[in-house]
Each structure stands twice: as structure tokens, then as C-alpha cells.
CSV table of C-alpha atoms in Angstrom, one decimal:
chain,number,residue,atom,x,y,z
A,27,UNK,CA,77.2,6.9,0.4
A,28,UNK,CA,77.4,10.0,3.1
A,29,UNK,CA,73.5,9.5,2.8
A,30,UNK,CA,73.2,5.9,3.6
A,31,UNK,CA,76.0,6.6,6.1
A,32,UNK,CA,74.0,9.1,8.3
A,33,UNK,CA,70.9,7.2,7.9
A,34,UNK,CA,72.2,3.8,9.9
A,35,UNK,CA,73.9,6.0,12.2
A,36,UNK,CA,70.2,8.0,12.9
A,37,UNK,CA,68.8,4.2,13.2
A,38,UNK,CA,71.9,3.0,15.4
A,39,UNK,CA,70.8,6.0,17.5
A,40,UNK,CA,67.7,6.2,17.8
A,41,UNK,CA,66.5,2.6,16.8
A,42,UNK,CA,67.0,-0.9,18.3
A,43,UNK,CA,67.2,-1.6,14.4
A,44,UNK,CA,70.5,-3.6,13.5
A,45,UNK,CA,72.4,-1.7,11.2
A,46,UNK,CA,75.8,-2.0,9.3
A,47,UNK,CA,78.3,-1.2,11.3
A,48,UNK,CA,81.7,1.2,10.7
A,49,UNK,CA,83.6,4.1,11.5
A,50,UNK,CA,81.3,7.1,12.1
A,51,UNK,CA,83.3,10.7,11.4
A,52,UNK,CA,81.8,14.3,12.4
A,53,UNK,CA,80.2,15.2,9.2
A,54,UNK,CA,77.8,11.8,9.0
A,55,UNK,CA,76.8,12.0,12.8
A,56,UNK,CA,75.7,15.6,12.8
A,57,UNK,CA,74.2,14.7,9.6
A,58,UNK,CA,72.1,12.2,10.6
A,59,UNK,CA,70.0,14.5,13.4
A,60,UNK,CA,68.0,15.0,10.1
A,61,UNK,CA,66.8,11.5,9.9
A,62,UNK,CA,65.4,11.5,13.4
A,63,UNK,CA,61.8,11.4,12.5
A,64,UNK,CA,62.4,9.4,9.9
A,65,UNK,CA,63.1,6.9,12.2
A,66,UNK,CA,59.5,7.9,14.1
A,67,UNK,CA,58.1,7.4,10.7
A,68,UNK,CA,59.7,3.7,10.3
A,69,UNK,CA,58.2,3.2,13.8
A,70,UNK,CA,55.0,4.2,12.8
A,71,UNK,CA,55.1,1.6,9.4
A,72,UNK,CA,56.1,-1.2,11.9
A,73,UNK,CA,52.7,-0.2,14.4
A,74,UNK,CA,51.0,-0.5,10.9
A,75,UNK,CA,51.7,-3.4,9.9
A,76,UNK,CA,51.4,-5.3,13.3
A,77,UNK,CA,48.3,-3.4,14.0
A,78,UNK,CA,47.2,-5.3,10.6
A,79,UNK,CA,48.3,-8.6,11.8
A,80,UNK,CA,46.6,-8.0,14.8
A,81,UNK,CA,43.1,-7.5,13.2
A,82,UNK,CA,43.6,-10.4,10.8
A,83,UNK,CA,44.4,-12.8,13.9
A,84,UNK,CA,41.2,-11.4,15.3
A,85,UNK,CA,42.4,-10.1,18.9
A,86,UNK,CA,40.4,-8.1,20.9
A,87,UNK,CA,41.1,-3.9,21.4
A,88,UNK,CA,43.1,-4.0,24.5
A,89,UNK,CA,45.4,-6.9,23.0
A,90,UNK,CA,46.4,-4.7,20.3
A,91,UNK,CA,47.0,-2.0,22.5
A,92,UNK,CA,49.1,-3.9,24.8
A,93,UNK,CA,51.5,-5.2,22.1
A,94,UNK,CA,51.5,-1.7,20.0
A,95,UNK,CA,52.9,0.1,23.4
A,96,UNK,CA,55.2,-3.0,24.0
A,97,UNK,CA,56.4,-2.8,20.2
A,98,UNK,CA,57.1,1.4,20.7
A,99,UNK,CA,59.9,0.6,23.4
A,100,UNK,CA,61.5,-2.6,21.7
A,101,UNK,CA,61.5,-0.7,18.9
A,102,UNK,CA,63.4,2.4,20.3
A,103,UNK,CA,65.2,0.2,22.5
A,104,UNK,CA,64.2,2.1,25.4
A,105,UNK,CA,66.4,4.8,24.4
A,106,UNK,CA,63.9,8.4,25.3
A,107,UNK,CA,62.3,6.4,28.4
A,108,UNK,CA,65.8,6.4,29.9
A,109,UNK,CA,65.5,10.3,30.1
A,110,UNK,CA,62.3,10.2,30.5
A,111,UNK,CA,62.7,8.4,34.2
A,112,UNK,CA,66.2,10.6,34.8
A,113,UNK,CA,64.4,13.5,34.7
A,114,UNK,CA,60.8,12.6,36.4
A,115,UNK,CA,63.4,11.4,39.1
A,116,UNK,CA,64.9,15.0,39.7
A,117,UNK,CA,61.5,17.1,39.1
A,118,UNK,CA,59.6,14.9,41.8
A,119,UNK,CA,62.2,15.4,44.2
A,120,UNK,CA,61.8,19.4,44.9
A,121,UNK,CA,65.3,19.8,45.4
A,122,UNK,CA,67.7,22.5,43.9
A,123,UNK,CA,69.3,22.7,40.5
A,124,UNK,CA,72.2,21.7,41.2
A,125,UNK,CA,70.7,18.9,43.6
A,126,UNK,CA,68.4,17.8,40.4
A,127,UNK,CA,71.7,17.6,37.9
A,128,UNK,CA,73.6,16.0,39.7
A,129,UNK,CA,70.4,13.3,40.3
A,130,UNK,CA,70.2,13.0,36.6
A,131,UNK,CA,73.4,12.5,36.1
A,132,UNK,CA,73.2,9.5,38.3
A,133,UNK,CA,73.1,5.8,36.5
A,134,UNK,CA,70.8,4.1,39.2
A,135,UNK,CA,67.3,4.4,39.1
A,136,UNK,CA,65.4,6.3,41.3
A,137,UNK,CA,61.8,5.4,42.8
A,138,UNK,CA,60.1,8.2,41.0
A,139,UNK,CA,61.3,7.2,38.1
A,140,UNK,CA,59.8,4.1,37.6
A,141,UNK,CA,56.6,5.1,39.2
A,142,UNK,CA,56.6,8.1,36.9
A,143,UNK,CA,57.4,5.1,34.2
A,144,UNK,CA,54.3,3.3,35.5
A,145,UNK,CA,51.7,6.4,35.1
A,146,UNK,CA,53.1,7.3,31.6
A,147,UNK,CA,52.7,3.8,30.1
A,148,UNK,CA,48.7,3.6,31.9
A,149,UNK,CA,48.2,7.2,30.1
A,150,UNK,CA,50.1,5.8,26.4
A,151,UNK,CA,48.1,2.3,26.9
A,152,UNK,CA,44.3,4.1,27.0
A,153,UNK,CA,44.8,7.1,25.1
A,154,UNK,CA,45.9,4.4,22.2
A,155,UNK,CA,42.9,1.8,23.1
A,156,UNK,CA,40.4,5.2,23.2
A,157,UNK,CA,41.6,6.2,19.8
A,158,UNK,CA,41.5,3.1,18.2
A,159,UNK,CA,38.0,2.2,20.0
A,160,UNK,CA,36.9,6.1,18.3
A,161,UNK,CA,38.3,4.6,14.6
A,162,UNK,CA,41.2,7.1,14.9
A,163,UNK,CA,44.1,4.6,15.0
A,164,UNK,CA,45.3,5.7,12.0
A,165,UNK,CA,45.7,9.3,13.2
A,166,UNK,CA,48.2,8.1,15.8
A,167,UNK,CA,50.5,7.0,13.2
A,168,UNK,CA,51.7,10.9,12.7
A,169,UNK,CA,52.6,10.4,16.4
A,170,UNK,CA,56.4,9.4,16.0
A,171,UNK,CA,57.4,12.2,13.2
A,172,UNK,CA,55.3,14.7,14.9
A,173,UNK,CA,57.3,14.1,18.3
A,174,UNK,CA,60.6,13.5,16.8
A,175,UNK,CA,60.4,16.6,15.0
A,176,UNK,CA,59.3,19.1,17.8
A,177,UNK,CA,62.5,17.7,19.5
A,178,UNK,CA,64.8,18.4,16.9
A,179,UNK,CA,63.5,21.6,17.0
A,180,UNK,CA,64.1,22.0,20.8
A,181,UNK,CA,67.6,21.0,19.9
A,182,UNK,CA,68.2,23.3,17.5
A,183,UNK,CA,66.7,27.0,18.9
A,184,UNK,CA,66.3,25.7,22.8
A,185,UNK,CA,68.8,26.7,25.6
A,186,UNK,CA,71.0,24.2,26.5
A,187,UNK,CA,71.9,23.3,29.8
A,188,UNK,CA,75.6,23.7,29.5
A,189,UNK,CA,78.3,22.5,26.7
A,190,UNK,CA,78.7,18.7,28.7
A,191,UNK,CA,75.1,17.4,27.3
A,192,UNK,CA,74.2,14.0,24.9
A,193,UNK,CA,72.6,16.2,22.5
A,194,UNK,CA,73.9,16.6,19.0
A,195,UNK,CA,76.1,19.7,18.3
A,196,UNK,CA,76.1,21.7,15.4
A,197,UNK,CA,79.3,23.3,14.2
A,198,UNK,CA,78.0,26.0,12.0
A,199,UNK,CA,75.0,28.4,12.7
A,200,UNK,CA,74.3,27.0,8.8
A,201,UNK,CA,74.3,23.1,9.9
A,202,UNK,CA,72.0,23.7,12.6
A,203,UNK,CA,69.5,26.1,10.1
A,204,UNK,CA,69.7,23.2,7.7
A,205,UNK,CA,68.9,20.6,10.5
A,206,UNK,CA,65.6,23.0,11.2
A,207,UNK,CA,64.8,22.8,7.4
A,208,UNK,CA,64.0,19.2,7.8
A,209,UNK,CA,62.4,19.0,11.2
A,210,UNK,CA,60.0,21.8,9.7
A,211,UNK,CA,59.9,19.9,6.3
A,212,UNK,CA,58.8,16.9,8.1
A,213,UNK,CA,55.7,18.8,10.0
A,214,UNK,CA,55.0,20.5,7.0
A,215,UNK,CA,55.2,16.9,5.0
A,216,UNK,CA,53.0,15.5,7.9
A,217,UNK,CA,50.7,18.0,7.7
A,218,UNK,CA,49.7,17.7,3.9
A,219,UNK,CA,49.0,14.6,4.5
A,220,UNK,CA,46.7,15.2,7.6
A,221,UNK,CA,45.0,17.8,5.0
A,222,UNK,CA,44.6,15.5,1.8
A,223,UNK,CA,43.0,12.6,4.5
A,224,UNK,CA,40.8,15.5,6.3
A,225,UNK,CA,41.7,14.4,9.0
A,226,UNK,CA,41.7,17.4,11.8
A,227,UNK,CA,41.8,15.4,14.9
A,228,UNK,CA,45.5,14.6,14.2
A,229,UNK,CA,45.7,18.2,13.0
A,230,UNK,CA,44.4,19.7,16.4
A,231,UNK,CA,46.7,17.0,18.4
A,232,UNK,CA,50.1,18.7,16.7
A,233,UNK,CA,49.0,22.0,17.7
A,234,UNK,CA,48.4,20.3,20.8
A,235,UNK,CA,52.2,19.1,20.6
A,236,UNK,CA,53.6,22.2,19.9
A,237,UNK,CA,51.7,24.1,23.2
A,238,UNK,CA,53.5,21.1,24.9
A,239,UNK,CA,57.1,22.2,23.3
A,240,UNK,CA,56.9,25.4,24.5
A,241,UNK,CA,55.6,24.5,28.2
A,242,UNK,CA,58.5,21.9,28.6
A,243,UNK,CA,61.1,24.5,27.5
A,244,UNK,CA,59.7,26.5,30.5
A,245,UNK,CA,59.9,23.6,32.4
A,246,UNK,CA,63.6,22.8,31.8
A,247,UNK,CA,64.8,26.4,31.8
A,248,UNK,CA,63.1,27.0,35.2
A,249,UNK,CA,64.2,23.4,36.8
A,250,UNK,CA,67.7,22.6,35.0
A,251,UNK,CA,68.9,26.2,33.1
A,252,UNK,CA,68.1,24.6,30.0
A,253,UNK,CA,67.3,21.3,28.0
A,254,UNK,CA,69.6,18.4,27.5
A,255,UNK,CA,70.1,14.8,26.8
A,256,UNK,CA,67.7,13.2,29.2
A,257,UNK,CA,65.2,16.5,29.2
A,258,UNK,CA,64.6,15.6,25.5
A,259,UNK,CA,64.0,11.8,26.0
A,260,UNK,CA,61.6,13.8,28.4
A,261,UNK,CA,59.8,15.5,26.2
A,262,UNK,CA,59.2,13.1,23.6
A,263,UNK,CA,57.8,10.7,25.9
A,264,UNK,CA,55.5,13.1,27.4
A,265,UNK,CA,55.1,14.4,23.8
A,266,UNK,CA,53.5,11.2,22.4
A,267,UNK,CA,51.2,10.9,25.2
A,268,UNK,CA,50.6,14.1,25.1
A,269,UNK,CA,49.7,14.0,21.5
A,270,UNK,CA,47.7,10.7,21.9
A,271,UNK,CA,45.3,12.3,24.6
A,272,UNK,CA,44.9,15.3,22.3
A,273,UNK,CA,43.6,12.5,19.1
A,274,UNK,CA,40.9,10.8,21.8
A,275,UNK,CA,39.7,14.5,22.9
A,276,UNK,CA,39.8,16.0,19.2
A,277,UNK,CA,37.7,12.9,18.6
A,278,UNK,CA,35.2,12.7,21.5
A,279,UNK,CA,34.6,16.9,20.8
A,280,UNK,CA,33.8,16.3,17.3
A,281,UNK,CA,31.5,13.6,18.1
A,282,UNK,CA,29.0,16.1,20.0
A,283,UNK,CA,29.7,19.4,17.5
């Protein structure tokens, strides 16, 4: 029960999913961190089977592309752009830390947030449309877990900004080494499967990732003293692009070795 329990409560999160609905208690919300990219990986079933629909309708490339990028924010509800745009907001204003906190912690939306918004979805609309045009479309689909792992890694081992942050806390030093068991089980699970289908585009793109985890956390500690709600949505945003860009150039390099 405490299983299926932490599970909704990971896809009430993270998910614009409807789930049952009832009391949550400490124990099942820390617990269900560990389903995080699982809920990337349910993501990445959905972009499956509407990229399938897609084909058998017969629409063109940059159709599909359009409504797979529309289907990744209905599907999360929107939930990581929110940081996402909170913290482009504060970085592109070159003010101080405390300046920048205090702009994230601000509900309205800021102007370089949604042109930041803007530049992010043209990147994520033709990095998917060059990868599915190279016949890597199926590489993307690690994408979501990939993503959703590095961050719960972040959340785990990363400095946080101080004790007031969205992010999940853990109330033993063992609950959070078991919440990095499955964020690294997860990689390791996606990566055996990236092995057994050969396929070392999507390979190169989560080394690619993981470069990208480790710049950000310089990012964040330099800008903000450490990550935190919104610098995560942040990263995972940046993180799929990041990751989608890394699949088209894996691609294209392979094409003239």
C-alpha cells in the first residue's frame, strides 16, 4: 500500500496525471522522491505512443515535433518550466544574490523569463525534429529518466541554498543514500538498455548530461549559494535540451567517422 501511496504522490508532483487522492504523511512523501524518473519514464511511453499515432495519421516531421514538445509541458503540467523562467529571470538580470533570491522568490513573471521560455522551446523544438529527421527518435526517449535522475542526484549530494527551499528533505543520512540508490539504479537501468540496443548516441548524450550537472551546480553555488526548488526545475529543463542537442551531434559525428 505505502508503495502505491508514494507512487501517486511522485505523479501528483511531478505529473499533470490525476491520481487518487488522500492524506499524504512524511514517510510516503519522502518516499516517493524515488519515483521521480519514473514519472520521466511514463512521459517517455506517452511521447511513444503519440509519436506512433502520429506516423500512422501520416503528418509531416515538424507536426510531430510540434505536438511531442506541446505533450512534454501538458504532461508535466508545466511544473520544472516554472523554475526554469524564476531562475532565467534572476541570472539575466546581473544583480546580487540577494537581489536574484529575492527575484525568484517573486510570483509574477519577469520579461526574461519568458523570453528565456521562448529560446528554450526553439532549441527543444529542432533538436527533437533533427533527431527524429537522423532516425534517432527513439534515443530521445531515455531523455525524461536520464534528466529526472541527474536531478535527484543534485538533490541528494548538492548544496542547498538554505533550509526554506521546495525541495524534498531527507530525515536520515540513510533515506537520502537510499533515494541515491534508485536515481543511480535508474541510470544504470537506462544504460543497459542503451548497451543491449547499441545505441551510443544516447550513451554519449548522458555523459553529455552529467558534464551539464556538474556545470549548473557551479552555476547555482556561484549565483544563489546553492541549488533549490526553482534551480532544479532549471536544470532539468536545460537538461533535456541539453541532452537532445547532444543525440543530434552524437548523430551527425557518427555519420562522417
Amino acid at each position: 500500500m505505502d508503495f502505491f501511496r508514494s507512487m501517486a504522490i511522485a505523479f501528483s508532483m511531478y505529473s499533470a496525471i490525476p491520481m487518487p487522492q488522500f492524506q499524504w504523511d512524511q514517510k510516503s512523501y519522502q518516499n516517493s522522491f524515488s519515483f521521480f524518473p519514473f514519472v520521466g519514464a511514463g512521459l517517455s511511453g506517452v511521447l511513444y505512443l503519440i509519436y506512433r499515432l502520429c506516423d500512422i495519421l501520416g503528418l509531416n516531421g515538424l507536426v510531430i515535433t510540434i505536438v511531442l514538445t506541446a505533450c512534454i509541458v501538458i504532461y508535466t503540467g508545466g511544473f520544472h518550466i516554472d523554475g526554469y523562467m524564476d531562475t532565467m529571470d534572476a541570472l539575466c538580470s546581473h544583480r546580487s544574490r540577494d537581489e536574484k533570491i529575492k527575484m525568484m522568490k517573486d510570483p509574477h513573471i519577469g520579461a526574461f523569463g519568458v523570453i528565456q521560455l521562448m529560446v528554450l522551446t526553439l532549441f527543444m523544438i529542432s533538436g527533437v525534429y533533427e533527431a527524429m529527421g537522423r532516425g534517432r527518435f527513439y534515443s530521445l526517449l531515455y531523455t525524461f529518466v536520464i534528466s529526472r535522475a541527474l536531478s535527484g542526484i543534485a538533490v541528494c549530494t548538492f548544496r542547498r541554498r538554505d533550509n526554506n527551499t521546495s525541495l524534498i528533505r531527507f530525515e536520515t543520512k540513510g533515506s537520502r543514500q537510499l533515494m541515491l540508490f534508485w536515481m543511480f539504479f535508474y541510470i544504470f537501468l537506462a544504460l543497459v538498455l542503451m548497451f543491449l540496443n547499441h545505441d551510443s548516441t544516447a550513451i554519449m548524450a548522458t555523459l553529455v548530461s552529467l558534464v551539464w550537472l556538474f556545470v549548473s551546480k557551479a552555476i547555482c553555488e556561484k549565483e544563489f549559494g546553492g541549488i533549490s526548488g526553482d534551480t532544479s526545475g532549471y536544470f532539468l529543463c536545460i537538461c533535456e535540451v541539453v541532452y537532445t542537442w547532444a543525440v543530434v551531434i552524437a548523430a551527425a559525428v557518427r555519420l562522417y567517422i
